[in-house]
Coordinates of C-alpha atoms in Angstrom, one line a residue:
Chain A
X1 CA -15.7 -3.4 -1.9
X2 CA -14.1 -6.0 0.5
X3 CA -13.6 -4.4 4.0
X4 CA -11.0 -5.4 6.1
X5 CA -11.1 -5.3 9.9
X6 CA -8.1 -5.4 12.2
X7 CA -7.9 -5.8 16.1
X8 CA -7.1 -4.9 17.7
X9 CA -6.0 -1.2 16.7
X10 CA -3.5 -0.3 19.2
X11 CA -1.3 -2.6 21.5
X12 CA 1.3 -2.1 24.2
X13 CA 3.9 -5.1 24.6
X14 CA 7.6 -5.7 25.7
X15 CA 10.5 -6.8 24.0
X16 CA 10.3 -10.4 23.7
X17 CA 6.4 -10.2 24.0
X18 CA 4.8 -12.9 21.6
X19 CA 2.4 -10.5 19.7
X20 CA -0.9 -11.3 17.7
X21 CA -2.5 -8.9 15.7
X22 CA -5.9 -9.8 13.8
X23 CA -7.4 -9.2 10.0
X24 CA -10.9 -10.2 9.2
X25 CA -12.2 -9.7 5.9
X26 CA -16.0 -8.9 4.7
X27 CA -16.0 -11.9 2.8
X28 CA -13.9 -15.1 2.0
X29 CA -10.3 -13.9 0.1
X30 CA -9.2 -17.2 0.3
X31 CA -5.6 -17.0 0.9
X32 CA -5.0 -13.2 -1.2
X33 CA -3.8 -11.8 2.4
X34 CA -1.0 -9.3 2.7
X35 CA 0.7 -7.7 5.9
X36 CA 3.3 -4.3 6.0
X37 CA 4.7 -2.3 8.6
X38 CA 5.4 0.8 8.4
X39 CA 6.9 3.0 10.4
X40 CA 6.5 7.0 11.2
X41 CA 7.3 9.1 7.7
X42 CA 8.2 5.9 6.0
X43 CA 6.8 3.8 3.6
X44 CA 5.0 0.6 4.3
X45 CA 7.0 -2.6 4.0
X46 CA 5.4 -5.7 2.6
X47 CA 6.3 -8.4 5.2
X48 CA 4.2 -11.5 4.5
X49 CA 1.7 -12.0 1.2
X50 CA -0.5 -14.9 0.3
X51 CA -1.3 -15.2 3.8
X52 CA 1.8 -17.1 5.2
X53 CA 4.6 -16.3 2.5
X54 CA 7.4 -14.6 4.2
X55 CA 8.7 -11.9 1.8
X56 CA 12.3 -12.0 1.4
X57 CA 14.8 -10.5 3.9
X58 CA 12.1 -10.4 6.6
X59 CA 13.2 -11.6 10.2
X60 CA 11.6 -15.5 10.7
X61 CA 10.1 -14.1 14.0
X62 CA 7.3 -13.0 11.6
X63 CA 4.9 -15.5 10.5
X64 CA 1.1 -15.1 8.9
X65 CA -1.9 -17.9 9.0
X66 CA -5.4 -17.7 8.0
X67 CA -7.9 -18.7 4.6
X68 CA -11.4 -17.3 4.2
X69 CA -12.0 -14.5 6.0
X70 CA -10.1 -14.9 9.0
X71 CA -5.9 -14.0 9.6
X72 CA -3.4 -13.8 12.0
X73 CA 0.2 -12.3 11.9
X74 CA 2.5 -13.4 14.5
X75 CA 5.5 -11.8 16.1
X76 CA 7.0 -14.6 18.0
X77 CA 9.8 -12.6 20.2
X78 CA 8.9 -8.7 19.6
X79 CA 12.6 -6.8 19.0
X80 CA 12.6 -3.4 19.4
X81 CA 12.9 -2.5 16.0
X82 CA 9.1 -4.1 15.3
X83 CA 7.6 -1.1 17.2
X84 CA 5.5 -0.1 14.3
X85 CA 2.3 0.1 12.6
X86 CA 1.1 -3.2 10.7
X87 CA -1.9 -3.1 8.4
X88 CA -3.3 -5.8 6.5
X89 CA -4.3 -5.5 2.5
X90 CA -6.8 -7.9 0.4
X91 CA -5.8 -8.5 -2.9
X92 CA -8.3 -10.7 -4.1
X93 CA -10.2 -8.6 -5.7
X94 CA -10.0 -4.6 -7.2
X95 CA -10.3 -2.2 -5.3
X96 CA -7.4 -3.7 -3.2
X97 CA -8.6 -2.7 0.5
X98 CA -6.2 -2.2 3.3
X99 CA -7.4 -2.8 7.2
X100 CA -7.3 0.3 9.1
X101 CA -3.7 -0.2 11.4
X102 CA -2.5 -1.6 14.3
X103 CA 0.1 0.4 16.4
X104 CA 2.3 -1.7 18.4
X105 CA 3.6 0.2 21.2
X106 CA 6.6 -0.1 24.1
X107 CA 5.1 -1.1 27.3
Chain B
X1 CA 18.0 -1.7 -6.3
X2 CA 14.8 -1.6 -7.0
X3 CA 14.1 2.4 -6.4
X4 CA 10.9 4.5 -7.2
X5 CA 11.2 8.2 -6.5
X6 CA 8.4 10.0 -6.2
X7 CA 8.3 14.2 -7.0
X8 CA 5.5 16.8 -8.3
X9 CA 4.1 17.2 -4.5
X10 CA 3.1 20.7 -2.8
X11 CA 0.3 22.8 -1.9
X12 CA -2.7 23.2 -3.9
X13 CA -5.7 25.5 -4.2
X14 CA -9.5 23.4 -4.4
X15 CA -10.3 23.0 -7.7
X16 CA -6.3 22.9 -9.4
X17 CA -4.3 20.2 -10.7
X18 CA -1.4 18.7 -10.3
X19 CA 1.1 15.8 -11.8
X20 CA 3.3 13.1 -10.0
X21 CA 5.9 11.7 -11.5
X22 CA 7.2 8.1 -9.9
X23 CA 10.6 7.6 -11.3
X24 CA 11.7 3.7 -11.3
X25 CA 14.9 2.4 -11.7
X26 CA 16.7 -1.0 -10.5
X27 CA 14.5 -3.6 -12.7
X28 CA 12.2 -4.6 -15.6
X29 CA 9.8 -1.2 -15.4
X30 CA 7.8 -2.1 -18.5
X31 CA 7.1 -5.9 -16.7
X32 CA 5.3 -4.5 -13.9
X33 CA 2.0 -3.6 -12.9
X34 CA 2.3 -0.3 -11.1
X35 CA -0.2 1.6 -8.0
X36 CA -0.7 4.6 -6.1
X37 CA -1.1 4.3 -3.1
X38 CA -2.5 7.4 -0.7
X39 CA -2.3 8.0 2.9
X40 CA -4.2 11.3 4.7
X41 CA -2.0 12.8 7.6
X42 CA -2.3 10.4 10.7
X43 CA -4.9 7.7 9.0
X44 CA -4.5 4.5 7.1
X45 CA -3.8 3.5 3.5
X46 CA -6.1 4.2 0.4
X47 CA -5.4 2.3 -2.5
X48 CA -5.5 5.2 -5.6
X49 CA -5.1 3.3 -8.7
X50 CA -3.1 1.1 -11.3
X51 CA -2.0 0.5 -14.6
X52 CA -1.0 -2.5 -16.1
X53 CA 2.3 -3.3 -17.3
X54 CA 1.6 -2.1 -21.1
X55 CA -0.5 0.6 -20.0
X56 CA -3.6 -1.2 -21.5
X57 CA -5.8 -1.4 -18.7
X58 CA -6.1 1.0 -15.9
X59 CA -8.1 1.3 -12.7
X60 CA -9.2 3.9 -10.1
X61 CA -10.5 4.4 -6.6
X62 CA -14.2 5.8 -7.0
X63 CA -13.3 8.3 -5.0
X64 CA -11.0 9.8 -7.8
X65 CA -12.8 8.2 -10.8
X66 CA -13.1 10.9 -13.2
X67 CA -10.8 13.3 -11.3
X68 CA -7.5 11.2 -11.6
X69 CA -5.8 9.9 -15.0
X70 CA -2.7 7.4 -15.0
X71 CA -0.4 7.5 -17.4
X72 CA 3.8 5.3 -18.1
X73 CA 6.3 6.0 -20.1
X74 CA 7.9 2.6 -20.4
X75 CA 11.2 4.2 -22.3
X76 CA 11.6 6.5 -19.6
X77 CA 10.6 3.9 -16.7
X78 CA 8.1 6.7 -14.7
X79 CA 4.9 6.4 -13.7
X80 CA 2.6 9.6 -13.5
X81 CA -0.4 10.7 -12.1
X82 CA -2.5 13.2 -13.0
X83 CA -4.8 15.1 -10.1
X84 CA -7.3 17.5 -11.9
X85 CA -10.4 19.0 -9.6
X86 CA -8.6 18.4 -6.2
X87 CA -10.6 18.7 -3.2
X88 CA -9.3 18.6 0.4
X89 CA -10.2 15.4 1.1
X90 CA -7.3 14.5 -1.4
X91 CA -5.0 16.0 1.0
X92 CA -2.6 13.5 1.3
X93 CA 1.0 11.8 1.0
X94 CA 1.4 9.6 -2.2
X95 CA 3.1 6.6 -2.7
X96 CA 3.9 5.0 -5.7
X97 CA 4.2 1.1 -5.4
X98 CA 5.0 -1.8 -7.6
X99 CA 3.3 -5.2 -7.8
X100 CA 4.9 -8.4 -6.9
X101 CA 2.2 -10.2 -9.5
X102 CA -0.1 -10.4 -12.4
X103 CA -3.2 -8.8 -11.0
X104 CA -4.6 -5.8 -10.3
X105 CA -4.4 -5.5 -6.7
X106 CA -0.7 -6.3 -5.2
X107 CA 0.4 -7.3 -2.7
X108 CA 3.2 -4.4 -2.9
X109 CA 6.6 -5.4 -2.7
X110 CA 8.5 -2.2 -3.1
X111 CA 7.1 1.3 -2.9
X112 CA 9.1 5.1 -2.9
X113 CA 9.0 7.1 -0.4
X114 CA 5.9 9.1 -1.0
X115 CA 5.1 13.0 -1.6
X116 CA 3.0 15.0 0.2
X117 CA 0.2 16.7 -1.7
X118 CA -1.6 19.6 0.5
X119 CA -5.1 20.7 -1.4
X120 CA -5.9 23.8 0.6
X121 CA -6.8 27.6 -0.1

Protein backbone atom coordinates (compact mmCIF):
# COMPACT_ATOMS: atom_id res chain seq x y z
CA UNK A 1 0.00 0.00 0.00
CA UNK A 2 1.00 3.66 -0.73
CA UNK A 3 1.56 5.52 2.59
CA UNK A 4 0.89 8.95 2.94
CA UNK A 5 2.69 11.24 5.37
CA UNK A 6 1.55 14.69 6.46
CA UNK A 7 3.32 17.47 8.50
CA UNK A 8 3.08 18.59 10.13
CA UNK A 9 0.15 16.97 12.38
CA UNK A 10 -1.00 19.73 14.45
CA UNK A 11 -0.67 23.66 13.91
CA UNK A 12 -1.57 26.76 15.75
CA UNK A 13 -2.17 29.96 13.46
CA UNK A 14 -4.21 33.33 13.43
CA UNK A 15 -6.81 34.53 11.35
CA UNK A 16 -5.24 35.84 8.30
CA UNK A 17 -2.19 33.47 8.95
CA UNK A 18 -0.90 32.14 5.45
CA UNK A 19 -0.97 28.32 6.30
CA UNK A 20 0.98 25.33 4.72
CA UNK A 21 0.37 21.98 5.49
CA UNK A 22 2.45 19.04 3.88
CA UNK A 23 1.61 15.42 2.07
CA UNK A 24 4.35 13.04 1.06
CA UNK A 25 3.63 9.98 -0.52
CA UNK A 26 5.69 6.51 -0.34
CA UNK A 27 6.08 6.57 -3.91
CA UNK A 28 5.45 8.80 -7.04
CA UNK A 29 1.24 9.30 -7.46
CA UNK A 30 1.92 11.62 -10.05
CA UNK A 31 -0.71 14.17 -9.74
CA UNK A 32 -3.74 11.53 -8.09
CA UNK A 33 -3.63 13.92 -4.86
CA UNK A 34 -6.70 14.77 -2.85
CA UNK A 35 -7.20 17.21 0.21
CA UNK A 36 -10.64 17.33 2.71
CA UNK A 37 -11.39 18.98 5.84
CA UNK A 38 -13.32 17.96 8.07
CA UNK A 39 -14.51 19.19 11.03
CA UNK A 40 -15.50 17.73 14.63
CA UNK A 41 -18.74 15.06 14.12
CA UNK A 42 -18.82 15.89 10.42
CA UNK A 43 -17.95 14.43 7.44
CA UNK A 44 -14.89 15.14 5.48
CA UNK A 45 -15.16 17.70 2.64
CA UNK A 46 -13.30 17.14 -0.53
CA UNK A 47 -11.62 20.54 -1.16
CA UNK A 48 -8.95 20.14 -3.93
CA UNK A 49 -8.36 16.72 -6.16
CA UNK A 50 -5.80 16.00 -8.88
CA UNK A 51 -3.42 17.87 -6.80
CA UNK A 52 -4.34 21.56 -7.73
CA UNK A 53 -8.17 21.20 -8.92
CA UNK A 54 -10.33 23.33 -6.73
CA UNK A 55 -13.55 21.43 -6.21
CA UNK A 56 -16.54 23.48 -6.77
CA UNK A 57 -17.96 25.97 -4.20
CA UNK A 58 -14.65 25.99 -2.26
CA UNK A 59 -13.29 29.46 -1.10
CA UNK A 60 -10.09 30.53 -3.71
CA UNK A 61 -8.07 31.06 -0.52
CA UNK A 62 -7.45 27.37 -0.91
CA UNK A 63 -4.97 26.21 -3.39
CA UNK A 64 -2.96 22.60 -3.75
CA UNK A 65 0.62 22.05 -5.73
CA UNK A 66 2.73 19.11 -5.98
CA UNK A 67 3.52 15.82 -8.71
CA UNK A 68 5.42 12.70 -7.56
CA UNK A 69 5.56 12.33 -4.19
CA UNK A 70 5.67 15.62 -2.82
CA UNK A 71 2.31 18.16 -2.07
CA UNK A 72 1.41 21.22 -0.55
CA UNK A 73 -2.04 22.76 0.28
CA UNK A 74 -2.24 26.36 0.86
CA UNK A 75 -4.48 28.57 2.88
CA UNK A 76 -3.53 31.98 1.74
CA UNK A 77 -5.58 34.19 4.51
CA UNK A 78 -6.81 31.51 7.28
CA UNK A 79 -10.71 32.64 8.13
CA UNK A 80 -12.03 31.40 11.08
CA UNK A 81 -14.23 28.96 9.67
CA UNK A 82 -10.94 26.91 8.23
CA UNK A 83 -10.18 25.87 11.87
CA UNK A 84 -10.30 22.23 11.01
CA UNK A 85 -8.70 18.99 10.32
CA UNK A 86 -7.26 18.44 6.66
CA UNK A 87 -6.08 15.07 5.54
CA UNK A 88 -4.70 14.24 2.38
CA UNK A 89 -5.84 10.93 0.20
CA UNK A 90 -3.88 9.00 -2.80
CA UNK A 91 -5.91 7.85 -5.35
CA UNK A 92 -3.66 6.41 -7.65
CA UNK A 93 -3.78 3.35 -6.89
CA UNK A 94 -6.36 0.71 -4.70
CA UNK A 95 -6.26 0.68 -1.58
CA UNK A 96 -6.87 4.53 -1.69
CA UNK A 97 -4.66 5.68 1.44
CA UNK A 98 -5.41 8.73 3.41
CA UNK A 99 -2.43 10.76 5.39
CA UNK A 100 -3.03 10.63 9.03
CA UNK A 101 -4.51 14.62 9.81
CA UNK A 102 -3.49 17.84 10.34
CA UNK A 103 -5.34 19.91 13.00
CA UNK A 104 -5.22 23.50 12.42
CA UNK A 105 -5.76 25.33 15.57
CA UNK A 106 -6.58 29.17 16.94
CA UNK A 107 -3.51 30.71 18.22
CA UNK B 1 -28.88 17.54 -3.77
CA UNK B 2 -26.79 15.07 -3.88
CA UNK B 3 -27.68 13.27 -0.32
CA UNK B 4 -26.46 9.85 1.07
CA UNK B 5 -27.98 8.79 4.40
CA UNK B 6 -26.41 6.38 6.23
CA UNK B 7 -28.54 4.00 9.06
CA UNK B 8 -28.05 0.24 10.43
CA UNK B 9 -25.33 1.63 13.24
CA UNK B 10 -25.25 0.50 17.06
CA UNK B 11 -23.62 -1.54 19.48
CA UNK B 12 -22.42 -4.94 18.76
CA UNK B 13 -21.16 -8.03 20.60
CA UNK B 14 -17.39 -9.64 19.06
CA UNK B 15 -18.19 -12.00 16.76
CA UNK B 16 -22.00 -10.56 15.44
CA UNK B 17 -23.06 -8.96 12.37
CA UNK B 18 -24.48 -6.19 11.24
CA UNK B 19 -25.80 -4.27 7.83
CA UNK B 20 -25.60 -0.60 6.69
CA UNK B 21 -27.60 0.70 4.51
CA UNK B 22 -26.39 4.12 2.51
CA UNK B 23 -29.49 5.62 1.02
CA UNK B 24 -28.63 8.06 -2.14
CA UNK B 25 -30.70 10.33 -3.58
CA UNK B 26 -30.14 13.72 -5.63
CA UNK B 27 -28.30 12.10 -8.88
CA UNK B 28 -27.45 9.28 -11.31
CA UNK B 29 -27.00 6.33 -8.34
CA UNK B 30 -26.50 3.55 -10.87
CA UNK B 31 -23.48 5.96 -12.69
CA UNK B 32 -21.40 5.95 -9.70
CA UNK B 33 -18.74 4.12 -8.21
CA UNK B 34 -19.55 4.05 -4.50
CA UNK B 35 -16.98 3.64 -0.89
CA UNK B 36 -17.00 3.23 2.66
CA UNK B 37 -15.17 4.96 4.26
CA UNK B 38 -14.27 4.28 8.29
CA UNK B 39 -13.00 6.42 10.97
CA UNK B 40 -12.16 4.90 14.73
CA UNK B 41 -13.14 7.46 17.60
CA UNK B 42 -10.41 10.34 17.56
CA UNK B 43 -8.03 8.77 14.64
CA UNK B 44 -7.88 9.32 10.86
CA UNK B 45 -9.67 7.82 7.89
CA UNK B 46 -9.64 4.14 6.67
CA UNK B 47 -10.72 3.53 3.36
CA UNK B 48 -13.30 0.22 3.74
CA UNK B 49 -14.18 -0.69 0.31
CA UNK B 50 -16.02 -0.11 -3.16
CA UNK B 51 -18.14 -1.23 -5.72
CA UNK B 52 -18.37 -0.28 -9.01
CA UNK B 53 -21.13 1.40 -10.69
CA UNK B 54 -22.85 -2.04 -11.97
CA UNK B 55 -21.85 -3.87 -9.09
CA UNK B 56 -19.37 -5.94 -11.17
CA UNK B 57 -16.33 -5.45 -9.46
CA UNK B 58 -15.77 -4.89 -5.79
CA UNK B 59 -12.88 -4.22 -3.52
CA UNK B 60 -11.99 -4.40 0.24
CA UNK B 61 -9.55 -3.22 2.80
CA UNK B 62 -7.47 -6.37 3.94
CA UNK B 63 -8.28 -5.68 7.06
CA UNK B 64 -12.01 -6.70 6.38
CA UNK B 65 -11.29 -9.03 3.46
CA UNK B 66 -13.41 -11.94 4.13
CA UNK B 67 -15.26 -10.37 7.03
CA UNK B 68 -17.09 -7.60 4.97
CA UNK B 69 -19.41 -8.07 1.73
CA UNK B 70 -20.71 -5.04 -0.43
CA UNK B 71 -23.70 -5.14 -2.01
CA UNK B 72 -26.31 -2.04 -4.42
CA UNK B 73 -29.56 -2.03 -5.31
CA UNK B 74 -29.47 0.27 -8.26
CA UNK B 75 -33.56 0.38 -8.41
CA UNK B 76 -33.61 1.45 -4.98
CA UNK B 77 -30.40 3.82 -5.16
CA UNK B 78 -28.68 2.32 -1.57
CA UNK B 79 -25.64 1.03 -0.93
CA UNK B 80 -25.08 -1.72 1.80
CA UNK B 81 -22.60 -3.13 3.73
CA UNK B 82 -22.46 -6.14 5.30
CA UNK B 83 -20.14 -6.58 8.72
CA UNK B 84 -20.05 -10.35 9.69
CA UNK B 85 -17.25 -11.51 12.47
CA UNK B 86 -16.84 -7.93 14.01
CA UNK B 87 -14.00 -7.51 16.20
CA UNK B 88 -13.26 -4.25 18.21
CA UNK B 89 -10.89 -2.97 16.23
CA UNK B 90 -13.92 -2.33 13.77
CA UNK B 91 -15.22 -0.07 16.28
CA UNK B 92 -15.87 2.83 14.31
CA UNK B 93 -18.12 5.61 12.50
CA UNK B 94 -18.92 4.75 8.81
CA UNK B 95 -19.20 6.83 6.00
CA UNK B 96 -20.55 6.11 2.87
CA UNK B 97 -18.97 8.26 0.04
CA UNK B 98 -19.33 8.62 -3.67
CA UNK B 99 -16.67 8.92 -6.36
CA UNK B 100 -16.12 11.94 -8.51
CA UNK B 101 -14.48 9.40 -11.30
CA UNK B 102 -14.02 6.15 -13.07
CA UNK B 103 -11.63 4.38 -10.75
CA UNK B 104 -11.42 2.64 -7.88
CA UNK B 105 -10.01 4.93 -5.46
CA UNK B 106 -11.88 8.53 -5.39
CA UNK B 107 -11.16 11.26 -4.72
CA UNK B 108 -14.72 11.63 -2.76
CA UNK B 109 -16.74 14.33 -3.63
CA UNK B 110 -19.81 13.88 -1.56
CA UNK B 111 -20.08 11.56 1.48
CA UNK B 112 -23.26 11.15 4.33
CA UNK B 113 -22.96 11.79 7.48
CA UNK B 114 -21.65 8.56 8.89
CA UNK B 115 -22.95 5.96 11.67
CA UNK B 116 -21.37 4.88 14.43
CA UNK B 117 -20.78 1.19 14.78
CA UNK B 118 -19.70 0.19 18.57
CA UNK B 119 -18.30 -3.76 18.51
CA UNK B 120 -18.09 -4.35 22.23
CA UNK B 121 -19.33 -6.98 24.84
Amino acid sequence: DIQMTQSPSSLSASVGDRVTITCRASQSITSYLNWYQQKPGKAPKLLIYAASTLQSGVPSRFSGSGFGTDFTLTISSLQPEDFATYFCQQSYRTPPTFGQGTKVEIK
Amino acid sequence: QVQLVESGGGVVQPGRSLRLSCAASGFSFSSYGMHWVRQAPGKGLEWVAVIWYDGSNKYFADSVKGRFTLSRDNSENTLYLQMDSLRAEDTAVYFCARALSVGDSGPFDYWGQGTLVTVSS
